[in-house]
Structure formats: structure tokens, C-alpha cells
Coordinates of C-alpha atoms in Angstrom, one line a residue:
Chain N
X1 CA -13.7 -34.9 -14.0
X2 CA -12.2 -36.7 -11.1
X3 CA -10.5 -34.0 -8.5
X4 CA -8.5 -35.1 -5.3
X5 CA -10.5 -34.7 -2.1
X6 CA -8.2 -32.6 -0.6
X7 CA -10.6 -31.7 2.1
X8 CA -10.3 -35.2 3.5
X9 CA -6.6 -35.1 3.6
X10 CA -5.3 -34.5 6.7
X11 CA -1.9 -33.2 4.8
X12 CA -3.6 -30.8 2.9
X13 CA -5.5 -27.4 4.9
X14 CA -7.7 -24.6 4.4
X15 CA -6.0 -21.1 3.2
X16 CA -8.3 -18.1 3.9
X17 CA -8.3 -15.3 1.9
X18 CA -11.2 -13.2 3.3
X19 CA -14.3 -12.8 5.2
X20 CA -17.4 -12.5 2.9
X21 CA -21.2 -12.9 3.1
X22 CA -22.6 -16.2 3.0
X23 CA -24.7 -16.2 -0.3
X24 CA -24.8 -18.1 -3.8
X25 CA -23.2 -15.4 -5.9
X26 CA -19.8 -17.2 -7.7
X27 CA -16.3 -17.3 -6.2
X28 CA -14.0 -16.2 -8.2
X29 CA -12.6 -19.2 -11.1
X30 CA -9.3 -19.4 -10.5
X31 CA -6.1 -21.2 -9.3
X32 CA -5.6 -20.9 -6.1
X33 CA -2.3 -20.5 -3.7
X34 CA -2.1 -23.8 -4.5
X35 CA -2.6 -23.3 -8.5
X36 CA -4.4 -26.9 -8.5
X37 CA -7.2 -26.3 -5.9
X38 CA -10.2 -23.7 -6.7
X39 CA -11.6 -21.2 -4.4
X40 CA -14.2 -21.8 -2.6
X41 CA -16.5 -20.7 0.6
X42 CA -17.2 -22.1 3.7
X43 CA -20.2 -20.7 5.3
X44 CA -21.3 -20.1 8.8
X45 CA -24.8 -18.3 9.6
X46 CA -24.6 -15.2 7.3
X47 CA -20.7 -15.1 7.4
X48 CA -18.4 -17.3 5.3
X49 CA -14.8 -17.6 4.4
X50 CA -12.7 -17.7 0.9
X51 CA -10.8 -20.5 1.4
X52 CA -8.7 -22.7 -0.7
X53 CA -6.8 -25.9 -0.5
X54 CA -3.4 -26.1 0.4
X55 CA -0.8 -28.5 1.5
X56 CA 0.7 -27.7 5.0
X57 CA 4.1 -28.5 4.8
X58 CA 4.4 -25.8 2.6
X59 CA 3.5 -23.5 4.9
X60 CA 4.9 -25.7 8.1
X61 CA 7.1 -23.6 10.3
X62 CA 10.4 -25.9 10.1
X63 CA 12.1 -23.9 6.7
X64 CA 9.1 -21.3 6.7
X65 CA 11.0 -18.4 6.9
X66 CA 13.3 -19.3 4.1
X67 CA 10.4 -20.0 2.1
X68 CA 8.9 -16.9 2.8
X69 CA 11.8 -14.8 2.7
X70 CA 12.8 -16.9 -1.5
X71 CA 11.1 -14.2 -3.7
X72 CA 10.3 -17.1 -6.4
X73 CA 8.5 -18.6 -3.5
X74 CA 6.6 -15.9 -2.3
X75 CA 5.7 -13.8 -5.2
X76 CA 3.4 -16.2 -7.2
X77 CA 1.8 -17.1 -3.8
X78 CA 1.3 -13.2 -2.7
X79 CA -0.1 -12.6 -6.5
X80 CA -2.9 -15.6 -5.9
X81 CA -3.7 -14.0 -3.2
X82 CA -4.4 -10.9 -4.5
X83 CA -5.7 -12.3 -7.6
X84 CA -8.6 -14.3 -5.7
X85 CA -9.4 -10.9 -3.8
X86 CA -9.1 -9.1 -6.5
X87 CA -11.4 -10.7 -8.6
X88 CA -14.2 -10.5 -6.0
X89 CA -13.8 -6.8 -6.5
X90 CA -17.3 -5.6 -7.8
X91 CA -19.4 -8.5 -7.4
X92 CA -19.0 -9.0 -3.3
X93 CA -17.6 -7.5 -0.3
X94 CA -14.6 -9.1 1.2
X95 CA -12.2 -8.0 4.3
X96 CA -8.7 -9.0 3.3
X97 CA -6.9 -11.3 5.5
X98 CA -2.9 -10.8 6.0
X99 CA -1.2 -13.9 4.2
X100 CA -1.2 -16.9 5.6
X101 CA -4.2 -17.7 7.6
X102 CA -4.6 -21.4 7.1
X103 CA -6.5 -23.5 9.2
X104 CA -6.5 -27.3 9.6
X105 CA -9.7 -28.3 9.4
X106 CA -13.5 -26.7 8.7
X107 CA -14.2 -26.5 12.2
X108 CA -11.9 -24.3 12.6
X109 CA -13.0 -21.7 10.0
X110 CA -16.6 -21.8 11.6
X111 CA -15.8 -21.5 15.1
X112 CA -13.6 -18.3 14.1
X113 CA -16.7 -17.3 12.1
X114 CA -18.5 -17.4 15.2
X115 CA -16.1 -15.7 17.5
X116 CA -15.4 -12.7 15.6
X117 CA -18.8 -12.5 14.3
X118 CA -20.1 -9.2 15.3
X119 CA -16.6 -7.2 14.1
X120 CA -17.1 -9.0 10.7
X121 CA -20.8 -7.6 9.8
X122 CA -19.4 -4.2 11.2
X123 CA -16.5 -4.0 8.6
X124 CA -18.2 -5.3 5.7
X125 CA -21.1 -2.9 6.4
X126 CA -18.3 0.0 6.5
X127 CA -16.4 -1.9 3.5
X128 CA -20.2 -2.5 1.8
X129 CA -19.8 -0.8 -2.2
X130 CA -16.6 1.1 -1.9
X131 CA -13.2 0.4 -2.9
X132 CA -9.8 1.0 -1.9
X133 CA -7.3 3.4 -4.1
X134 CA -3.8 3.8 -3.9
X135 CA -2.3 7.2 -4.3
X136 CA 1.5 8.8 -4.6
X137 CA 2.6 11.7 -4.9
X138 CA 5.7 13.6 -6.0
X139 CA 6.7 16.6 -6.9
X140 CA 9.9 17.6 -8.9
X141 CA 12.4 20.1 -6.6
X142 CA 13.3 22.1 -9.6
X143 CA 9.9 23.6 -10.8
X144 CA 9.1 23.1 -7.1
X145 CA 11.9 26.1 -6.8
X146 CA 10.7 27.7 -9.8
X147 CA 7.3 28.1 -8.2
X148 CA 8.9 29.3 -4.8
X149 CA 11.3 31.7 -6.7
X150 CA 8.6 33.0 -8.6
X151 CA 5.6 33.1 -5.8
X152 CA 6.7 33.2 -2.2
X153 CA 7.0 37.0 -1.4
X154 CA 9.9 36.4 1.4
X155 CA 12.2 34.3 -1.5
X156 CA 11.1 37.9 -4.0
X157 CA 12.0 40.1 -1.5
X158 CA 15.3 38.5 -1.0
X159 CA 16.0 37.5 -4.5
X160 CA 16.0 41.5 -5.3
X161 CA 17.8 42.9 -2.4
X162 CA 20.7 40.4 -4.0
X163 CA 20.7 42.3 -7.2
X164 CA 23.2 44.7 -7.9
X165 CA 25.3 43.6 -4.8
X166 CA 29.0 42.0 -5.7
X167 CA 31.6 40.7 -3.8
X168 CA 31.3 39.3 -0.3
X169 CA 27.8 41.1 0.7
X170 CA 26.7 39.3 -2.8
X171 CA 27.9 35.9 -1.7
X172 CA 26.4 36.0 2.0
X173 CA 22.6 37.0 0.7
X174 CA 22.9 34.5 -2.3
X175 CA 23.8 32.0 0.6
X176 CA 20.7 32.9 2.9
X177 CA 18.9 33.2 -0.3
X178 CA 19.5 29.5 -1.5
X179 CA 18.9 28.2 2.1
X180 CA 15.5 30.2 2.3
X181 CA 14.8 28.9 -1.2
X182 CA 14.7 25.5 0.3
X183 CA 13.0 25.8 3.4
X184 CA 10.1 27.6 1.7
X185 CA 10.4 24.3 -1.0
X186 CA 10.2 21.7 1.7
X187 CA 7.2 24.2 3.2
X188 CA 5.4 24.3 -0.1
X189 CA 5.6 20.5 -0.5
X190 CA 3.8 20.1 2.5
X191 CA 1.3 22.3 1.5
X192 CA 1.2 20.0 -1.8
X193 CA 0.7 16.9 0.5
X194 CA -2.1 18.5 2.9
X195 CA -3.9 20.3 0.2
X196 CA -4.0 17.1 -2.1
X197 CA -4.9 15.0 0.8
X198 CA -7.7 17.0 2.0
X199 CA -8.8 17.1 -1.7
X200 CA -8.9 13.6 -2.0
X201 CA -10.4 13.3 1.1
X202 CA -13.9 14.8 -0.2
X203 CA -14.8 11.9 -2.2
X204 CA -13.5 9.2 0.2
X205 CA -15.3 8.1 3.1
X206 CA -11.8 6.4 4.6
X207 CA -8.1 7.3 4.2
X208 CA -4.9 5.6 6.1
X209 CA -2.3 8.6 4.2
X210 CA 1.1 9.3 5.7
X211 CA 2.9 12.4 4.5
X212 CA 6.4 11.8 3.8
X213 CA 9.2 13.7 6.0
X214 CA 11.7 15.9 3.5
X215 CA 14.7 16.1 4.9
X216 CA 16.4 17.0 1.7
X217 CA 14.6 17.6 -1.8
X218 CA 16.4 15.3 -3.8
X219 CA 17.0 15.6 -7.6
X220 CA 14.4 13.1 -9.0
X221 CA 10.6 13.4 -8.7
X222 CA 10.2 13.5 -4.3
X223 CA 7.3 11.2 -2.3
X224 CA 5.6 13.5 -0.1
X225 CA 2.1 11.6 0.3
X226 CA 1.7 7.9 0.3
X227 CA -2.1 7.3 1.2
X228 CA -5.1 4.9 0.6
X229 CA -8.2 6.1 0.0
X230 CA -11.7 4.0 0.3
X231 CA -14.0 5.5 -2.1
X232 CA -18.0 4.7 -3.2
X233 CA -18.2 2.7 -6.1
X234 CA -20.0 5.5 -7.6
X235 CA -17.3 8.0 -6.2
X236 CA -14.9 6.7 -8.5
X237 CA -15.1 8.9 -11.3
X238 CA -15.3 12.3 -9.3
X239 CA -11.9 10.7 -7.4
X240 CA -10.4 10.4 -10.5
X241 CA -11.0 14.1 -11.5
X242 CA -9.6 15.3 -8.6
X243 CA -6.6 13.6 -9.3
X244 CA -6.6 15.1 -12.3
X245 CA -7.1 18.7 -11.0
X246 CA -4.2 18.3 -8.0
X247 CA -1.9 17.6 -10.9
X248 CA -2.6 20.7 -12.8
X249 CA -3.5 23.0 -10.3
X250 CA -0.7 22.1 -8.4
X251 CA 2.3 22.9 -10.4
X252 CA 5.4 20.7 -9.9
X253 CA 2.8 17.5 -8.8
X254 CA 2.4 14.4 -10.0
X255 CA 0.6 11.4 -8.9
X256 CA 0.6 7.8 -9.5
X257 CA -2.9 5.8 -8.7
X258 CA -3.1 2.3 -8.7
X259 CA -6.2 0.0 -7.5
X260 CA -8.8 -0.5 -7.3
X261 CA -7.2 -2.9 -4.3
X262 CA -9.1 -5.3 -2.0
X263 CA -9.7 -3.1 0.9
X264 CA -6.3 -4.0 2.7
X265 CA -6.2 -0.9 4.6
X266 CA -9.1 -0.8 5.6
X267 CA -10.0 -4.5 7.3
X268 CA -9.8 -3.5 10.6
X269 CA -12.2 -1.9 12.8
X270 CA -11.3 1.1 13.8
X271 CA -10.0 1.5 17.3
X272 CA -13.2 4.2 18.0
X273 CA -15.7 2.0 17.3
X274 CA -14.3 -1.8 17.9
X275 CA -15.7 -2.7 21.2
X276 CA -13.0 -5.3 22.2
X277 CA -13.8 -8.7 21.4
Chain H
X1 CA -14.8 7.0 -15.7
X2 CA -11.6 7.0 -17.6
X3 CA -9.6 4.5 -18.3
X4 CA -6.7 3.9 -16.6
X5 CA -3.9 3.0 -18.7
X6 CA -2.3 -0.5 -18.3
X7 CA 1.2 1.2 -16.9
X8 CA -1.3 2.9 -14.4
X9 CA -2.9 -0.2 -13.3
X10 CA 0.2 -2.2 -13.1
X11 CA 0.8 -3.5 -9.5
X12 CA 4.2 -3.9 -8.4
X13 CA 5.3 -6.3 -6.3
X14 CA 6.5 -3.8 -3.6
X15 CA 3.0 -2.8 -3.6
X16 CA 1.3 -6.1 -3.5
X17 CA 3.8 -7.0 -0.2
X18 CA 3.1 -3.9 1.4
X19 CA -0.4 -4.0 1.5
X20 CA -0.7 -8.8 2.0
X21 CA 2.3 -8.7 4.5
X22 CA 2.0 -5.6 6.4
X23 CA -1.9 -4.8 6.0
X24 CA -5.2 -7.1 6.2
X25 CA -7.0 -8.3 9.3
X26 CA -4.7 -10.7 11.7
X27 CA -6.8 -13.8 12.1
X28 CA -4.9 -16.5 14.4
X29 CA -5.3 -19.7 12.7
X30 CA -4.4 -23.5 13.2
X31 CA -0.9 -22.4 11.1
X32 CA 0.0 -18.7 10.9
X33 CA 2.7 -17.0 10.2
X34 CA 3.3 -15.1 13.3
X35 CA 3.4 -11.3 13.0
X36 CA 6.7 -11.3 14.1
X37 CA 7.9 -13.3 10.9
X38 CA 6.4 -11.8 9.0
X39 CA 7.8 -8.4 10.0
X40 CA 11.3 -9.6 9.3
X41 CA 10.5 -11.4 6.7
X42 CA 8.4 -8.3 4.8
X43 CA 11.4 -6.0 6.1
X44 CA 13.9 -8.3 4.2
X45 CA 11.8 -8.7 1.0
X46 CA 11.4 -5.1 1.3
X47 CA 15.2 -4.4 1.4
X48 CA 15.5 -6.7 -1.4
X49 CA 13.4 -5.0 -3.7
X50 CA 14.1 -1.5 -2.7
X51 CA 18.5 -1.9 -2.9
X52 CA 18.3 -2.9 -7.0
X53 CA 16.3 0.4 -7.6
X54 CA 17.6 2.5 -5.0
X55 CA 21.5 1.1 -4.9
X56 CA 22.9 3.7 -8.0
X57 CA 20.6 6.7 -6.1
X58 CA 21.6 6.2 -2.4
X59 CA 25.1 5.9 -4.0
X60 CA 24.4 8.9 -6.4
X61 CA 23.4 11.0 -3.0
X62 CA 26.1 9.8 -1.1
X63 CA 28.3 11.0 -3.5
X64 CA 26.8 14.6 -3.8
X65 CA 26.8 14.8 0.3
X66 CA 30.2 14.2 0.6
X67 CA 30.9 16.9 -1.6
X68 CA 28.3 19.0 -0.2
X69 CA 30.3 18.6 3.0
X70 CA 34.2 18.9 1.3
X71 CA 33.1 22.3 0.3
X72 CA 31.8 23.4 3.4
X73 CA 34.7 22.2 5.2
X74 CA 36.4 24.5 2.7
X75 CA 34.6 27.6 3.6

């Protein structure tokens, strides 16, 4: 089988995917960004890059940003990339790169190797057997009430100094009752959000979560916690059953996981402990 | 370890963008797409998929605020 030396043409560049370890396990079989060229890696000391072939005027900056911004351009592109990363998932450790890293020539890829060599062992040591989960959570406003209406001692109180009152002293407490309904709702959520989070957080060694401001409960299932977790390989089922466990001990909650990612959020150093290159 | 079911494991596309365009280590290379591109670029693509969704809700609440605010006008 004859394939096109694409390394050797000057039109055509390397695409890096991620930062790996420089060893003889198999790169994933599959097309790349460019669905005719392969994966492959290109090795420096211990370090190496996932790279793939690609043609440079499609990623040339005259017309690039109405390439990028043509869904039918991007969106097989964005999925290759995930797809090569994610297919690593399990067999090595790789630090995502953002999209579009693309360098010109192999001497490139091994003098950036070299340069930002020490930051790369650190996060694939931190990234070494663990994988990255995405969690959401939402919680319905109207059991969320029911729950507040039927729990919080303040909304009780309230609720029963309304009853047997008529006329305007009836519609001025069922006013202050309805706004302190949904305070204390917007105040439970939050609980939801930090409860779950911390939760989660005992069987995650990382987490980038962000809870989700509620100005208003709307009418539909509500976001209030978007987060990624990075969990143990071996972590993975006990994350699971806490999932399980925030959505029925949490009453209103319900969660939507997806993953296991390519550690995206977590391929940076953290400020603490990066050292400044 | 359960299974998770395929609906579960299904990435969506808003998902996949947020995490290639927005997250991943920033390597400079020979070509990159510069970060500020890419921010517009991700914001657009971002908009796009978001507005089909979220067009008949943002109208739906809209709707209900104005009303929300006609009656307290009318207090």
C-alpha cells in the first residue's frame, strides 16, 4: 500500500492533538483531522506528541475565521479531535491541546517538547490513571417549592398564619408568602449545588465546577452546577453511586453525566504549583 | 460499574466546543489559531447552537415577564 509522504510536503503540516509519553504502546487507528492521514507520534526524550497530517491552507489565516466559524466545517474537525483523544482514553495519558496547534515542520514539535518539558511530566503525572467527568445539574422549581413549602420552618410558619385570613390582610401575607417561597427556593438550590459538589468532590482528586447564578427559577428543569470532575480510574464506580445517591437523596435533582472526556479541564498546571516557564 | 446508557454517553456538540475551543493547554505553534479567534469564533458557534434550542424559551420568558410586569403595574 502506497501512502503520500505528506511529511515531506511542505504544503501539508503537523496537527497536535496532545502531549503523551514517548513509548511503543499503539496510537489510536483512525482518520485523522484530515480523514486521510493516520495518527501518529513524534517523540522527544520521554515526551512525544499526537500529531497528524494536515494540509495548511486549510487552516491558513486568510478565510480562517469563516472556516471556523461554518459549523459543517468545524464540527467533523472538532469530533476528530476528540475522537483521536478519546480513543487514547484507557490505554495512555494524554494532556489535551486547544484546537488547532499545527506546526510546520518536526523540528518544531521537538523543540516545543523541550521547552515545556518539565510542565509536561508534571501534568501527566497529576493526569496519570484518572479521567475527566462531566456533570449537570438541575433541579425542577415546582417540587423544589414543594420541598420548601413542606420543610423550611420560616415558609410553615407563614403558610399558617395565612390561613383563615380573607380579604386584604389575606392577599398581603399570601404576597410575602410567595416571595419568601422563592427566596428560600433559590436558597435551597444552592444548597443542592454545594451539597452535591462537595459530594462529588470525595471521589475526585480535581474539579473545575461553577455554580450557576438563579436569578429567577424558571419553569423547566434549572442549571445550578455545571462542573468537571477528574476521577481515579478505579474511582469511577464509587462516582457513579454518588450520582446516584444526590439524585435521590436530593429531592427535586437531577443530573446529567457525560465522559469519560480527555482531561480538557484539567491540562494546565495549576497556578499553585506551575513555576513559570 | 454500570453502564451508562447510550443517551447518557452522547456528546453534544455544545459540549465537545466548549471543552476543544475554550479548554486544553494553549501551545503556540508555527499556525495557531490565536486565542482571540477563537474566543469569537467559540462565542459565535456558541450563539448559534444555543438560539435554535433556546429561541421559543427566551421568547416563552419574555412573554411571561412582560406580563409579570403589566400586572404589577396594575397593582
Amino acid at each position: 500500500m502506497s501512502v503520500p509522504d505528506y511529511q515531506n510536503d511542505p504544503a501539508w503540516g503537523y496537527y497536535v492533538y496532545g502531549i503523551t509519553t514517548a513509548d511503543h504502546k499503539p496510537v489510536p487507528d483512525l482518520p485523522g483531522i484530515e480523514a486521510v492521514a493516520r495518527p501518529f507520534l513524534v517523540a522527544e526524550g520521554d515526551l512525544a506528541a499526537l500529531v497528524s497530517m494536515v494540509p495548511l491552507e486549510h487552516f491558513a489565516e486568510e478565510g480562517l475565521e469563516e472556516r471556523l466559524s461554518d459549523l459543517n466545517w468545524i464540527e467533523p474537525r472538532a469530533r476528530a479531535h476528540q475522537e483521536i483523544l478519546a480513543a487514547t482514553l484507557g490505554q495512555r495519558t494524554v494532556i489535551p491541546l486547544r484546537f488547532g496547534t499545527i506546526f510546520r515542520d518536526e523540528t518544531g514539535i521537538h523543540t516545543m517538547l523541550l521547552s515545556h518539558g518539565a510542565n509536561f511530566r508534571r501534568v501527566l503525572a497529576h493526569l496519570h490513571n484518572r479521567l475527566e467527568w462531566g456533570v449537570r445539574l438541575y433541579v425542577d422549581p415546582a417540587q423544589l417549592a414543594a420541598q420548601v413549602a413542606a420543610n423550611n420552618p420560616r415558609v410553615r410558619t407563614l403558610a399558617a398564619r395565612c390561613q383563615g385570613k380573607s380579604g386584604g390582610a389575606a392577599y398581603l401575607l399570601g404576597k410575602k408568602l410567595n416571595q419568601l417561597l422563592s427566596e428560600e427556593s433559590t436558597r435551597l438550590a444552592e444548597t443542592y449545588a454545594h451539597t452535591a459538589h462537595q459530594m462529588l468532590l470525595n471521589c475526585a482528586v480535581d474539579a473545575h465546577a461553577s455554580s450557576v447564578e438563579q436569578a429567577a427559577m424558571k419553569q423547566e428543569p434549572t442549571l445550578i452546577l455545571n462542573g468537571a470532575y477528574l476521577v481515579e480510574h478505579a474511582q469511577t464506580g464509587s462516582f457513579n453511586a454518588i450520582l446516584e445517591q444526590i439524585g435521590s437523596k436530593l429531592i427535586g435533582c437531577s443530573f446529567q453525566l457525560t465522559g469519560p472526556w480527555p482531561p480538557y479541564h484539567f491540562a494546565s498546571a495549576r497556578d499553585e504549583d506551575s513555576p513559570h516557564a | 460499574m454500570h453502564e451508562l446508557s447510550p443517551a447518557e454517553r452522547e456528546l453534544t456538540l455544545l459540549d465537545l466546543l466548549d471543552r476543544i475551543l475554550d479548554k486544553g493547554v494553549i501551545i503556540i505553534g508555527d499556525v495557531t489559531i490565536s486565542v482571540a479567534n477563537v474566543d469569537l469564533v467559540y462565542l459565535g458557534l456558541k450563539v448559534l447552537l444555543t438560539s435554535v434550542d433556546n429561541a421559543e424559551k427566551l421568547r416563552g420568558n419574555r412573554e411571561q415577564g412582560n406580563r409579570e410586569q403589566g400586572n404589577r403595574e396594575q397593582l
